[in-house]
């Protein structure tokens, strides 16, 4: 038998994603090509590897038995390639990353600037999607990496937490409670709230916090843009809840903002990626550099706080 290592890469990717179409998207090849490669692999091996029923794909007992060995082959192949690969060989690589607009502008922009400067040979494609949609893009193979506000559930992906923000309350000028050093949700229960769209994790965090306090709240409008939310608060349309890092960048005298005292609403930001099956060199470079970049930033903050 003369089996191509790419066949094993395709086999592993389909096994993990349970879909020929999702595997094809993740590997940037056509679905007919991946289907043909698997048929050839099955014919050469004389055994069926997948049960195919409509859109559902499951491993056969023979496929399950073969998967660990196939993963080992793929991992060894990637390790060999990485040992020979030089930075210049990333030329013409394409990396798709899903980033929610509200996360990208305030939290990811410095890293993007660094990454594009350090790796100009990697073509970066940013997909701006809501936090709740990021895992779906990763699952479907439309992106290789995602950045999002972490949901209150475990995700079936490799995860790196890089930020945890406390929330502050943005107040209109002349607001009756201006001057206080902090407020609770109870304090603002009677005032209209400028909220975020349903596809944003922050919307669900805020709603859950009001529900835990058994408080009703009136949403006057929603926006997916930090600046617009701030301008609506400045115009007196209502109060808003925003991460402290965003509030810290507001010009003095623009709008007032105070810490949310109770209940605390932590906004945890993380990077997720698929570490099973084939992981492209560009993805590995992004993941490594992302973790180094944000680990260094945390160390700098800790050193500054100790002074």
PDB file of C-alpha atoms in Angstrom:
ATOM      1  CA  UNK A   1       0.000   0.000   0.000  1.00  0.00           C
ATOM      2  CA  UNK A   2       1.160   3.537  -0.736  1.00  0.00           C
ATOM      3  CA  UNK A   3      -0.651   5.837   1.657  1.00  0.00           C
ATOM      4  CA  UNK A   4      -0.220   9.600   1.642  1.00  0.00           C
ATOM      5  CA  UNK A   5       0.291  11.345   5.008  1.00  0.00           C
ATOM      6  CA  UNK A   6      -2.373  13.818   3.930  1.00  0.00           C
ATOM      7  CA  UNK A   7      -4.896  10.987   4.015  1.00  0.00           C
ATOM      8  CA  UNK A   8      -4.152  10.497   7.698  1.00  0.00           C
ATOM      9  CA  UNK A   9      -4.446  14.235   8.310  1.00  0.00           C
ATOM     10  CA  UNK A  10      -7.866  14.196   6.641  1.00  0.00           C
ATOM     11  CA  UNK A  11      -8.897  11.080   8.576  1.00  0.00           C
ATOM     12  CA  UNK A  12      -7.974  12.620  11.950  1.00  0.00           C
ATOM     13  CA  UNK A  13      -9.657  15.936  11.129  1.00  0.00           C
ATOM     14  CA  UNK A  14     -12.922  14.250  10.091  1.00  0.00           C
ATOM     15  CA  UNK A  15     -12.855  12.034  13.178  1.00  0.00           C
ATOM     16  CA  UNK A  16     -12.587  15.035  15.492  1.00  0.00           C
ATOM     17  CA  UNK A  17     -15.069  17.265  13.679  1.00  0.00           C
ATOM     18  CA  UNK A  18     -17.483  14.426  12.760  1.00  0.00           C
ATOM     19  CA  UNK A  19     -18.075  16.113   9.439  1.00  0.00           C
ATOM     20  CA  UNK A  20     -16.485  15.950   6.006  1.00  0.00           C
ATOM     21  CA  UNK A  21     -17.553  19.516   5.176  1.00  0.00           C
ATOM     22  CA  UNK A  22     -16.197  21.010   8.435  1.00  0.00           C
ATOM     23  CA  UNK A  23     -12.922  19.155   8.025  1.00  0.00           C
ATOM     24  CA  UNK A  24     -12.631  20.396   4.440  1.00  0.00           C
ATOM     25  CA  UNK A  25     -13.162  24.004   5.557  1.00  0.00           C
ATOM     26  CA  UNK A  26     -10.604  23.685   8.340  1.00  0.00           C
ATOM     27  CA  UNK A  27      -8.006  22.223   5.969  1.00  0.00           C
ATOM     28  CA  UNK A  28      -8.807  24.654   3.118  1.00  0.00           C
ATOM     29  CA  UNK A  29      -9.521  21.933   0.584  1.00  0.00           C
ATOM     30  CA  UNK A  30     -12.651  20.970  -1.320  1.00  0.00           C
ATOM     31  CA  UNK A  31     -15.087  18.454   0.113  1.00  0.00           C
ATOM     32  CA  UNK A  32     -14.901  16.204  -2.985  1.00  0.00           C
ATOM     33  CA  UNK A  33     -11.120  16.068  -2.578  1.00  0.00           C
ATOM     34  CA  UNK A  34     -11.283  15.025   1.076  1.00  0.00           C
ATOM     35  CA  UNK A  35     -14.020  12.465   0.348  1.00  0.00           C
ATOM     36  CA  UNK A  36     -11.960  10.962  -2.475  1.00  0.00           C
ATOM     37  CA  UNK A  37      -8.887  10.723  -0.238  1.00  0.00           C
ATOM     38  CA  UNK A  38     -10.819   8.872   2.482  1.00  0.00           C
ATOM     39  CA  UNK A  39     -12.405   6.490  -0.028  1.00  0.00           C
ATOM     40  CA  UNK A  40      -8.929   5.746  -1.345  1.00  0.00           C
ATOM     41  CA  UNK A  41      -7.646   5.174   2.207  1.00  0.00           C
ATOM     42  CA  UNK A  42     -10.503   2.767   2.940  1.00  0.00           C
ATOM     43  CA  UNK A  43      -9.971   0.897  -0.322  1.00  0.00           C
ATOM     44  CA  UNK A  44      -6.223   0.584   0.235  1.00  0.00           C
ATOM     45  CA  UNK A  45      -6.750  -0.626   3.794  1.00  0.00           C
ATOM     46  CA  UNK A  46      -9.644  -2.878   2.902  1.00  0.00           C
ATOM     47  CA  UNK A  47     -11.831  -1.564   5.732  1.00  0.00           C
ATOM     48  CA  UNK A  48     -14.537   1.044   6.308  1.00  0.00           C
ATOM     49  CA  UNK A  49     -13.434   3.864   8.599  1.00  0.00           C
ATOM     50  CA  UNK A  50     -16.620   5.944   8.874  1.00  0.00           C
ATOM     51  CA  UNK A  51     -20.350   5.369   9.085  1.00  0.00           C
ATOM     52  CA  UNK A  52     -22.009   7.949   6.827  1.00  0.00           C
ATOM     53  CA  UNK A  53     -25.678   8.731   7.451  1.00  0.00           C
ATOM     54  CA  UNK A  54     -27.003  11.946   5.935  1.00  0.00           C
ATOM     55  CA  UNK A  55     -24.889  14.670   7.575  1.00  0.00           C
ATOM     56  CA  UNK A  56     -23.767  12.515  10.497  1.00  0.00           C
ATOM     57  CA  UNK A  57     -20.312  10.960  10.437  1.00  0.00           C
ATOM     58  CA  UNK A  58     -19.138   8.469  13.066  1.00  0.00           C
ATOM     59  CA  UNK A  59     -16.095   6.249  13.299  1.00  0.00           C
ATOM     60  CA  UNK A  60     -16.547   2.540  12.736  1.00  0.00           C
ATOM     61  CA  UNK A  61     -14.973   0.187  15.340  1.00  0.00           C
ATOM     62  CA  UNK A  62     -12.034  -0.202  12.944  1.00  0.00           C
ATOM     63  CA  UNK A  63     -11.783   3.592  12.646  1.00  0.00           C
ATOM     64  CA  UNK A  64     -11.804   4.037  16.435  1.00  0.00           C
ATOM     65  CA  UNK A  65      -9.038   1.491  16.817  1.00  0.00           C
ATOM     66  CA  UNK A  66      -6.981   3.236  14.142  1.00  0.00           C
ATOM     67  CA  UNK A  67      -7.447   6.809  15.387  1.00  0.00           C
ATOM     68  CA  UNK A  68      -4.715   6.862  18.108  1.00  0.00           C
ATOM     69  CA  UNK A  69      -2.142   5.518  15.635  1.00  0.00           C
ATOM     70  CA  UNK A  70      -3.242   8.023  12.988  1.00  0.00           C
ATOM     71  CA  UNK A  71      -2.957  10.873  15.499  1.00  0.00           C
ATOM     72  CA  UNK A  72       0.558   9.740  16.315  1.00  0.00           C
ATOM     73  CA  UNK A  73       1.482   9.736  12.623  1.00  0.00           C
ATOM     74  CA  UNK A  74       0.080  13.249  12.158  1.00  0.00           C
ATOM     75  CA  UNK A  75       1.800  14.581  15.299  1.00  0.00           C
ATOM     76  CA  UNK A  76       5.151  13.126  14.256  1.00  0.00           C
ATOM     77  CA  UNK A  77       4.759  14.541  10.757  1.00  0.00           C
ATOM     78  CA  UNK A  78       3.975  17.994  12.141  1.00  0.00           C
ATOM     79  CA  UNK A  79       6.909  17.812  14.562  1.00  0.00           C
ATOM     80  CA  UNK A  80       9.247  16.908  11.699  1.00  0.00           C
ATOM     81  CA  UNK A  81       7.893  19.751   9.595  1.00  0.00           C
ATOM     82  CA  UNK A  82       8.232  22.239  12.449  1.00  0.00           C
ATOM     83  CA  UNK A  83      11.838  21.241  13.068  1.00  0.00           C
ATOM     84  CA  UNK A  84      12.658  22.032   9.443  1.00  0.00           C
ATOM     85  CA  UNK A  85      10.432  25.061   9.125  1.00  0.00           C
ATOM     86  CA  UNK A  86      11.909  28.520   9.230  1.00  0.00           C
ATOM     87  CA  UNK A  87      10.099  31.767   9.796  1.00  0.00           C
ATOM     88  CA  UNK A  88      10.364  32.675   6.114  1.00  0.00           C
ATOM     89  CA  UNK A  89       8.556  29.485   5.121  1.00  0.00           C
ATOM     90  CA  UNK A  90       5.321  30.883   6.563  1.00  0.00           C
ATOM     91  CA  UNK A  91       5.103  32.879   3.334  1.00  0.00           C
ATOM     92  CA  UNK A  92       1.600  32.895   1.848  1.00  0.00           C
ATOM     93  CA  UNK A  93       0.071  31.379   5.028  1.00  0.00           C
ATOM     94  CA  UNK A  94      -3.506  32.448   5.735  1.00  0.00           C
ATOM     95  CA  UNK A  95      -4.862  32.627   9.272  1.00  0.00           C
ATOM     96  CA  UNK A  96      -8.517  33.327  10.045  1.00  0.00           C
ATOM     97  CA  UNK A  97      -9.326  34.647  13.508  1.00  0.00           C
ATOM     98  CA  UNK A  98     -12.759  35.388  14.984  1.00  0.00           C
ATOM     99  CA  UNK A  99     -12.829  38.453  17.248  1.00  0.00           C
ATOM    100  CA  UNK A 100     -15.911  40.240  18.619  1.00  0.00           C
ATOM    101  CA  UNK A 101     -15.805  43.947  17.704  1.00  0.00           C
ATOM    102  CA  UNK A 102     -16.038  45.060  21.331  1.00  0.00           C
ATOM    103  CA  UNK A 103     -13.087  42.862  22.293  1.00  0.00           C
ATOM    104  CA  UNK A 104     -10.874  43.711  19.341  1.00  0.00           C
ATOM    105  CA  UNK A 105     -10.851  47.479  19.629  1.00  0.00           C
ATOM    106  CA  UNK A 106      -9.882  47.711  23.284  1.00  0.00           C
ATOM    107  CA  UNK A 107      -8.101  44.469  24.104  1.00  0.00           C
ATOM    108  CA  UNK A 108      -6.566  42.854  21.008  1.00  0.00           C
ATOM    109  CA  UNK A 109      -5.409  45.831  18.904  1.00  0.00           C
ATOM    110  CA  UNK A 110      -1.916  46.080  20.514  1.00  0.00           C
ATOM    111  CA  UNK A 111      -1.270  42.393  19.852  1.00  0.00           C
ATOM    112  CA  UNK A 112      -2.519  42.639  16.267  1.00  0.00           C
ATOM    113  CA  UNK A 113      -0.094  45.495  15.658  1.00  0.00           C
ATOM    114  CA  UNK A 114       2.764  43.435  17.083  1.00  0.00           C
ATOM    115  CA  UNK A 115       1.841  40.236  15.237  1.00  0.00           C
ATOM    116  CA  UNK A 116       1.439  41.856  11.815  1.00  0.00           C
ATOM    117  CA  UNK A 117       4.766  43.611  12.247  1.00  0.00           C
ATOM    118  CA  UNK A 118       6.580  40.431  13.350  1.00  0.00           C
ATOM    119  CA  UNK A 119       4.972  38.125  10.749  1.00  0.00           C
ATOM    120  CA  UNK A 120       4.145  40.151   7.620  1.00  0.00           C
ATOM    121  CA  UNK A 121       4.259  36.939   5.564  1.00  0.00           C
ATOM    122  CA  UNK A 122       1.090  35.642   7.272  1.00  0.00           C
ATOM    123  CA  UNK A 123      -2.116  36.909   5.726  1.00  0.00           C
ATOM    124  CA  UNK A 124      -4.447  37.625   8.624  1.00  0.00           C
ATOM    125  CA  UNK A 125      -8.208  37.556   8.072  1.00  0.00           C
ATOM    126  CA  UNK A 126     -10.275  38.923  10.962  1.00  0.00           C
ATOM    127  CA  UNK A 127     -13.904  37.844  11.253  1.00  0.00           C
ATOM    128  CA  UNK A 128     -15.874  40.215  13.461  1.00  0.00           C
ATOM    129  CA  UNK A 129     -18.591  38.155  15.138  1.00  0.00           C
ATOM    130  CA  UNK A 130     -20.408  38.163  18.475  1.00  0.00           C
ATOM    131  CA  UNK A 131     -18.875  36.191  21.359  1.00  0.00           C
ATOM    132  CA  UNK A 132     -21.616  33.561  21.252  1.00  0.00           C
ATOM    133  CA  UNK A 133     -20.897  32.905  17.572  1.00  0.00           C
ATOM    134  CA  UNK A 134     -17.130  32.420  17.878  1.00  0.00           C
ATOM    135  CA  UNK A 135     -17.262  28.690  18.871  1.00  0.00           C
ATOM    136  CA  UNK A 136     -19.550  27.960  15.899  1.00  0.00           C
ATOM    137  CA  UNK A 137     -17.071  29.534  13.469  1.00  0.00           C
ATOM    138  CA  UNK A 138     -14.286  27.426  14.988  1.00  0.00           C
ATOM    139  CA  UNK A 139     -16.370  24.252  14.896  1.00  0.00           C
ATOM    140  CA  UNK A 140     -17.266  24.810  11.242  1.00  0.00           C
ATOM    141  CA  UNK A 141     -13.631  25.323  10.272  1.00  0.00           C
ATOM    142  CA  UNK A 142     -14.241  28.909   9.149  1.00  0.00           C
ATOM    143  CA  UNK A 143     -11.566  30.196  11.543  1.00  0.00           C
ATOM    144  CA  UNK A 144      -8.569  28.583  13.235  1.00  0.00           C
ATOM    145  CA  UNK A 145      -8.542  30.743  16.367  1.00  0.00           C
ATOM    146  CA  UNK A 146     -11.179  32.679  18.299  1.00  0.00           C
ATOM    147  CA  UNK A 147     -11.134  35.383  20.965  1.00  0.00           C
ATOM    148  CA  UNK A 148     -14.191  35.877  23.136  1.00  0.00           C
ATOM    149  CA  UNK A 149     -15.755  36.679  26.478  1.00  0.00           C
ATOM    150  CA  UNK A 150     -15.767  33.235  28.062  1.00  0.00           C
ATOM    151  CA  UNK A 151     -19.202  31.665  28.621  1.00  0.00           C
ATOM    152  CA  UNK A 152     -20.212  30.051  31.915  1.00  0.00           C
ATOM    153  CA  UNK A 153     -19.662  26.584  30.491  1.00  0.00           C
ATOM    154  CA  UNK A 154     -16.749  24.445  29.435  1.00  0.00           C
ATOM    155  CA  UNK A 155     -15.839  24.588  25.759  1.00  0.00           C
ATOM    156  CA  UNK A 156     -14.390  21.593  23.856  1.00  0.00           C
ATOM    157  CA  UNK A 157     -11.357  23.592  22.770  1.00  0.00           C
ATOM    158  CA  UNK A 158      -7.954  24.526  24.059  1.00  0.00           C
ATOM    159  CA  UNK A 159      -8.325  27.727  26.099  1.00  0.00           C
ATOM    160  CA  UNK A 160      -6.034  30.515  27.251  1.00  0.00           C
ATOM    161  CA  UNK A 161      -7.449  33.164  29.616  1.00  0.00           C
ATOM    162  CA  UNK A 162      -5.702  36.482  29.087  1.00  0.00           C
ATOM    163  CA  UNK A 163      -7.834  39.076  30.885  1.00  0.00           C
ATOM    164  CA  UNK A 164     -10.422  39.391  33.648  1.00  0.00           C
ATOM    165  CA  UNK A 165     -12.172  42.729  33.879  1.00  0.00           C
ATOM    166  CA  UNK A 166     -14.423  44.171  36.571  1.00  0.00           C
ATOM    167  CA  UNK A 167     -17.436  46.162  35.443  1.00  0.00           C
ATOM    168  CA  UNK A 168     -18.087  49.854  36.025  1.00  0.00           C
ATOM    169  CA  UNK A 169     -21.269  51.884  35.681  1.00  0.00           C
ATOM    170  CA  UNK A 170     -21.200  54.747  33.184  1.00  0.00           C
ATOM    171  CA  UNK A 171     -23.419  57.624  34.316  1.00  0.00           C
ATOM    172  CA  UNK A 172     -24.936  60.507  32.349  1.00  0.00           C
ATOM    173  CA  UNK A 173     -23.934  64.064  33.308  1.00  0.00           C
ATOM    174  CA  UNK A 174     -26.114  65.364  36.123  1.00  0.00           C
ATOM    175  CA  UNK A 175     -27.109  61.857  37.185  1.00  0.00           C
ATOM    176  CA  UNK A 176     -28.631  61.958  40.708  1.00  0.00           C
ATOM    177  CA  UNK A 177     -26.086  59.457  42.056  1.00  0.00           C
ATOM    178  CA  UNK A 178     -23.010  61.197  40.620  1.00  0.00           C
ATOM    179  CA  UNK A 179     -20.349  61.678  43.259  1.00  0.00           C
ATOM    180  CA  UNK A 180     -20.729  58.226  44.772  1.00  0.00           C
ATOM    181  CA  UNK A 181     -17.550  56.118  44.883  1.00  0.00           C
ATOM    182  CA  UNK A 182     -19.414  53.029  43.755  1.00  0.00           C
ATOM    183  CA  UNK A 183     -22.911  51.769  43.017  1.00  0.00           C
ATOM    184  CA  UNK A 184     -24.874  48.533  43.118  1.00  0.00           C
ATOM    185  CA  UNK A 185     -27.444  47.182  40.686  1.00  0.00           C
ATOM    186  CA  UNK A 186     -30.016  47.977  43.357  1.00  0.00           C
ATOM    187  CA  UNK A 187     -29.003  51.656  43.126  1.00  0.00           C
ATOM    188  CA  UNK A 188     -29.699  51.840  39.379  1.00  0.00           C
ATOM    189  CA  UNK A 189     -32.748  49.566  39.208  1.00  0.00           C
ATOM    190  CA  UNK A 190     -35.107  52.457  38.381  1.00  0.00           C
ATOM    191  CA  UNK A 191     -32.994  53.924  35.564  1.00  0.00           C
ATOM    192  CA  UNK A 192     -32.977  52.861  31.891  1.00  0.00           C
ATOM    193  CA  UNK A 193     -30.028  50.704  30.823  1.00  0.00           C
ATOM    194  CA  UNK A 194     -28.089  50.888  27.562  1.00  0.00           C
ATOM    195  CA  UNK A 195     -27.497  47.216  26.799  1.00  0.00           C
ATOM    196  CA  UNK A 196     -25.695  45.057  24.224  1.00  0.00           C
ATOM    197  CA  UNK A 197     -27.068  42.744  21.487  1.00  0.00           C
ATOM    198  CA  UNK A 198     -28.106  39.201  22.345  1.00  0.00           C
ATOM    199  CA  UNK A 199     -25.119  37.661  20.523  1.00  0.00           C
ATOM    200  CA  UNK A 200     -22.708  39.400  22.917  1.00  0.00           C
ATOM    201  CA  UNK A 201     -21.695  37.555  26.100  1.00  0.00           C
ATOM    202  CA  UNK A 202     -21.773  40.814  28.053  1.00  0.00           C
ATOM    203  CA  UNK A 203     -25.529  41.067  27.485  1.00  0.00           C
ATOM    204  CA  UNK A 204     -26.076  37.679  29.108  1.00  0.00           C
ATOM    205  CA  UNK A 205     -23.750  38.448  32.027  1.00  0.00           C
ATOM    206  CA  UNK A 206     -25.642  41.662  32.808  1.00  0.00           C
ATOM    207  CA  UNK A 207     -29.054  40.045  32.481  1.00  0.00           C
ATOM    208  CA  UNK A 208     -28.007  37.136  34.724  1.00  0.00           C
ATOM    209  CA  UNK A 209     -26.707  39.564  37.369  1.00  0.00           C
ATOM    210  CA  UNK A 210     -30.025  41.463  37.481  1.00  0.00           C
ATOM    211  CA  UNK A 211     -31.916  38.161  37.679  1.00  0.00           C
ATOM    212  CA  UNK A 212     -29.774  36.932  40.591  1.00  0.00           C
ATOM    213  CA  UNK A 213     -30.649  40.134  42.443  1.00  0.00           C
ATOM    214  CA  UNK A 214     -34.323  39.580  41.466  1.00  0.00           C
ATOM    215  CA  UNK A 215     -34.388  43.015  39.849  1.00  0.00           C
ATOM    216  CA  UNK A 216     -36.233  44.094  36.738  1.00  0.00           C
ATOM    217  CA  UNK A 217     -34.467  46.552  34.439  1.00  0.00           C
ATOM    218  CA  UNK A 218     -35.579  48.565  31.466  1.00  0.00           C
ATOM    219  CA  UNK A 219     -33.418  48.417  28.330  1.00  0.00           C
ATOM    220  CA  UNK A 220     -33.689  51.691  26.443  1.00  0.00           C
ATOM    221  CA  UNK A 221     -31.546  50.546  23.464  1.00  0.00           C
ATOM    222  CA  UNK A 222     -28.709  48.197  22.458  1.00  0.00           C
ATOM    223  CA  UNK A 223     -25.415  48.766  20.679  1.00  0.00           C
ATOM    224  CA  UNK A 224     -22.352  46.726  19.744  1.00  0.00           C
ATOM    225  CA  UNK A 225     -20.063  49.760  19.741  1.00  0.00           C
ATOM    226  CA  UNK A 226     -18.341  51.085  22.875  1.00  0.00           C
ATOM    227  CA  UNK A 227     -18.216  54.665  21.614  1.00  0.00           C
ATOM    228  CA  UNK A 228     -21.889  54.722  20.727  1.00  0.00           C
ATOM    229  CA  UNK A 229     -22.855  53.336  24.143  1.00  0.00           C
ATOM    230  CA  UNK A 230     -20.808  56.074  25.788  1.00  0.00           C
ATOM    231  CA  UNK A 231     -22.345  58.787  23.628  1.00  0.00           C
ATOM    232  CA  UNK A 232     -25.858  57.578  24.445  1.00  0.00           C
ATOM    233  CA  UNK A 233     -25.019  57.697  28.150  1.00  0.00           C
ATOM    234  CA  UNK A 234     -23.551  61.157  27.669  1.00  0.00           C
ATOM    235  CA  UNK A 235     -26.811  62.233  25.996  1.00  0.00           C
ATOM    236  CA  UNK A 236     -28.701  61.194  29.109  1.00  0.00           C
ATOM    237  CA  UNK A 237     -30.483  58.185  27.596  1.00  0.00           C
ATOM    238  CA  UNK A 238     -29.510  55.867  30.446  1.00  0.00           C
ATOM    239  CA  UNK A 239     -26.736  54.157  32.380  1.00  0.00           C
ATOM    240  CA  UNK A 240     -24.379  51.543  30.948  1.00  0.00           C
ATOM    241  CA  UNK A 241     -22.172  48.785  32.334  1.00  0.00           C
ATOM    242  CA  UNK A 242     -18.707  48.593  30.774  1.00  0.00           C
ATOM    243  CA  UNK A 243     -15.352  46.935  31.539  1.00  0.00           C
ATOM    244  CA  UNK A 244     -13.001  49.014  33.666  1.00  0.00           C
ATOM    245  CA  UNK A 245     -10.294  49.093  30.978  1.00  0.00           C
ATOM    246  CA  UNK A 246     -12.691  50.753  28.545  1.00  0.00           C
ATOM    247  CA  UNK A 247     -13.789  53.251  31.200  1.00  0.00           C
ATOM    248  CA  UNK A 248     -10.188  54.082  32.090  1.00  0.00           C
ATOM    249  CA  UNK A 249      -9.634  55.327  28.542  1.00  0.00           C
ATOM    250  CA  UNK A 250     -12.473  57.809  28.634  1.00  0.00           C
ATOM    251  CA  UNK A 251     -11.455  61.490  28.544  1.00  0.00           C
ATOM    252  CA  UNK A 252     -11.859  63.164  31.928  1.00  0.00           C
ATOM    253  CA  UNK A 253     -15.126  65.042  32.218  1.00  0.00           C
ATOM    254  CA  UNK A 254     -16.646  63.135  29.281  1.00  0.00           C
ATOM    255  CA  UNK A 255     -18.952  60.967  31.382  1.00  0.00           C
ATOM    256  CA  UNK A 256     -18.772  59.782  34.973  1.00  0.00           C
ATOM    257  CA  UNK A 257     -18.024  56.143  35.759  1.00  0.00           C
ATOM    258  CA  UNK A 258     -17.854  54.337  39.097  1.00  0.00           C
ATOM    259  CA  UNK A 259     -17.163  50.707  40.097  1.00  0.00           C
ATOM    260  CA  UNK A 260     -20.039  48.260  40.273  1.00  0.00           C
ATOM    261  CA  UNK A 261     -19.922  47.133  43.895  1.00  0.00           C
ATOM    262  CA  UNK A 262     -22.576  44.424  44.030  1.00  0.00           C
ATOM    263  CA  UNK A 263     -22.921  41.973  42.504  1.00  0.00           C
ATOM    264  CA  UNK A 264     -19.525  41.703  40.881  1.00  0.00           C
ATOM    265  CA  UNK A 265     -19.724  40.880  37.172  1.00  0.00           C
ATOM    266  CA  UNK A 266     -16.350  39.515  36.024  1.00  0.00           C
ATOM    267  CA  UNK A 267     -15.810  39.656  32.276  1.00  0.00           C
ATOM    268  CA  UNK A 268     -13.302  36.929  31.454  1.00  0.00           C
ATOM    269  CA  UNK A 269     -11.616  37.070  28.054  1.00  0.00           C
ATOM    270  CA  UNK A 270     -10.005  34.049  26.471  1.00  0.00           C
ATOM    271  CA  UNK A 271      -8.510  32.657  23.297  1.00  0.00           C
ATOM    272  CA  UNK A 272      -9.764  29.297  22.018  1.00  0.00           C
ATOM    273  CA  UNK A 273      -8.400  27.030  19.306  1.00  0.00           C
ATOM    274  CA  UNK A 274      -8.674  23.444  18.096  1.00  0.00           C
ATOM    275  CA  UNK A 275      -5.582  21.495  19.187  1.00  0.00           C
ATOM    276  CA  UNK A 276      -6.754  18.110  17.895  1.00  0.00           C
ATOM    277  CA  UNK A 277      -6.145  17.020  14.346  1.00  0.00           C
ATOM    278  CA  UNK A 278      -4.194  19.198  11.974  1.00  0.00           C
ATOM    279  CA  UNK A 279      -3.019  22.547  13.364  1.00  0.00           C
ATOM    280  CA  UNK A 280      -1.445  24.817  10.765  1.00  0.00           C
ATOM    281  CA  UNK A 281       1.992  26.389  11.394  1.00  0.00           C
ATOM    282  CA  UNK A 282       0.416  29.865  11.227  1.00  0.00           C
ATOM    283  CA  UNK A 283      -2.053  28.883  13.959  1.00  0.00           C
ATOM    284  CA  UNK A 284       0.754  27.589  16.153  1.00  0.00           C
ATOM    285  CA  UNK A 285       2.736  30.806  15.671  1.00  0.00           C
ATOM    286  CA  UNK A 286      -0.309  32.929  16.584  1.00  0.00           C
ATOM    287  CA  UNK A 287      -1.078  30.862  19.700  1.00  0.00           C
ATOM    288  CA  UNK A 288       2.542  30.908  20.907  1.00  0.00           C
ATOM    289  CA  UNK A 289       3.011  34.621  20.301  1.00  0.00           C
ATOM    290  CA  UNK A 290      -0.381  35.493  21.819  1.00  0.00           C
ATOM    291  CA  UNK A 291       0.428  33.691  25.063  1.00  0.00           C
ATOM    292  CA  UNK A 292       3.905  35.209  25.273  1.00  0.00           C
ATOM    293  CA  UNK A 293       2.549  38.707  24.581  1.00  0.00           C
ATOM    294  CA  UNK A 294      -0.177  38.647  27.213  1.00  0.00           C
ATOM    295  CA  UNK A 295       1.937  36.787  29.785  1.00  0.00           C
ATOM    296  CA  UNK A 296       4.527  39.561  29.449  1.00  0.00           C
ATOM    297  CA  UNK A 297       1.824  42.199  29.911  1.00  0.00           C
ATOM    298  CA  UNK A 298       0.584  40.513  33.095  1.00  0.00           C
ATOM    299  CA  UNK A 299       4.160  40.390  34.434  1.00  0.00           C
ATOM    300  CA  UNK A 300       4.605  44.104  33.672  1.00  0.00           C
ATOM    301  CA  UNK A 301       1.394  45.004  35.511  1.00  0.00           C
ATOM    302  CA  UNK A 302       2.395  42.911  38.519  1.00  0.00           C
ATOM    303  CA  UNK A 303       5.821  44.588  38.645  1.00  0.00           C
ATOM    304  CA  UNK A 304       4.249  48.054  38.352  1.00  0.00           C
ATOM    305  CA  UNK A 305       1.765  47.273  41.138  1.00  0.00           C
ATOM    306  CA  UNK A 306       4.608  46.152  43.425  1.00  0.00           C
ATOM    307  CA  UNK A 307       6.421  49.511  43.129  1.00  0.00           C
TER     308      UNK A 307
END
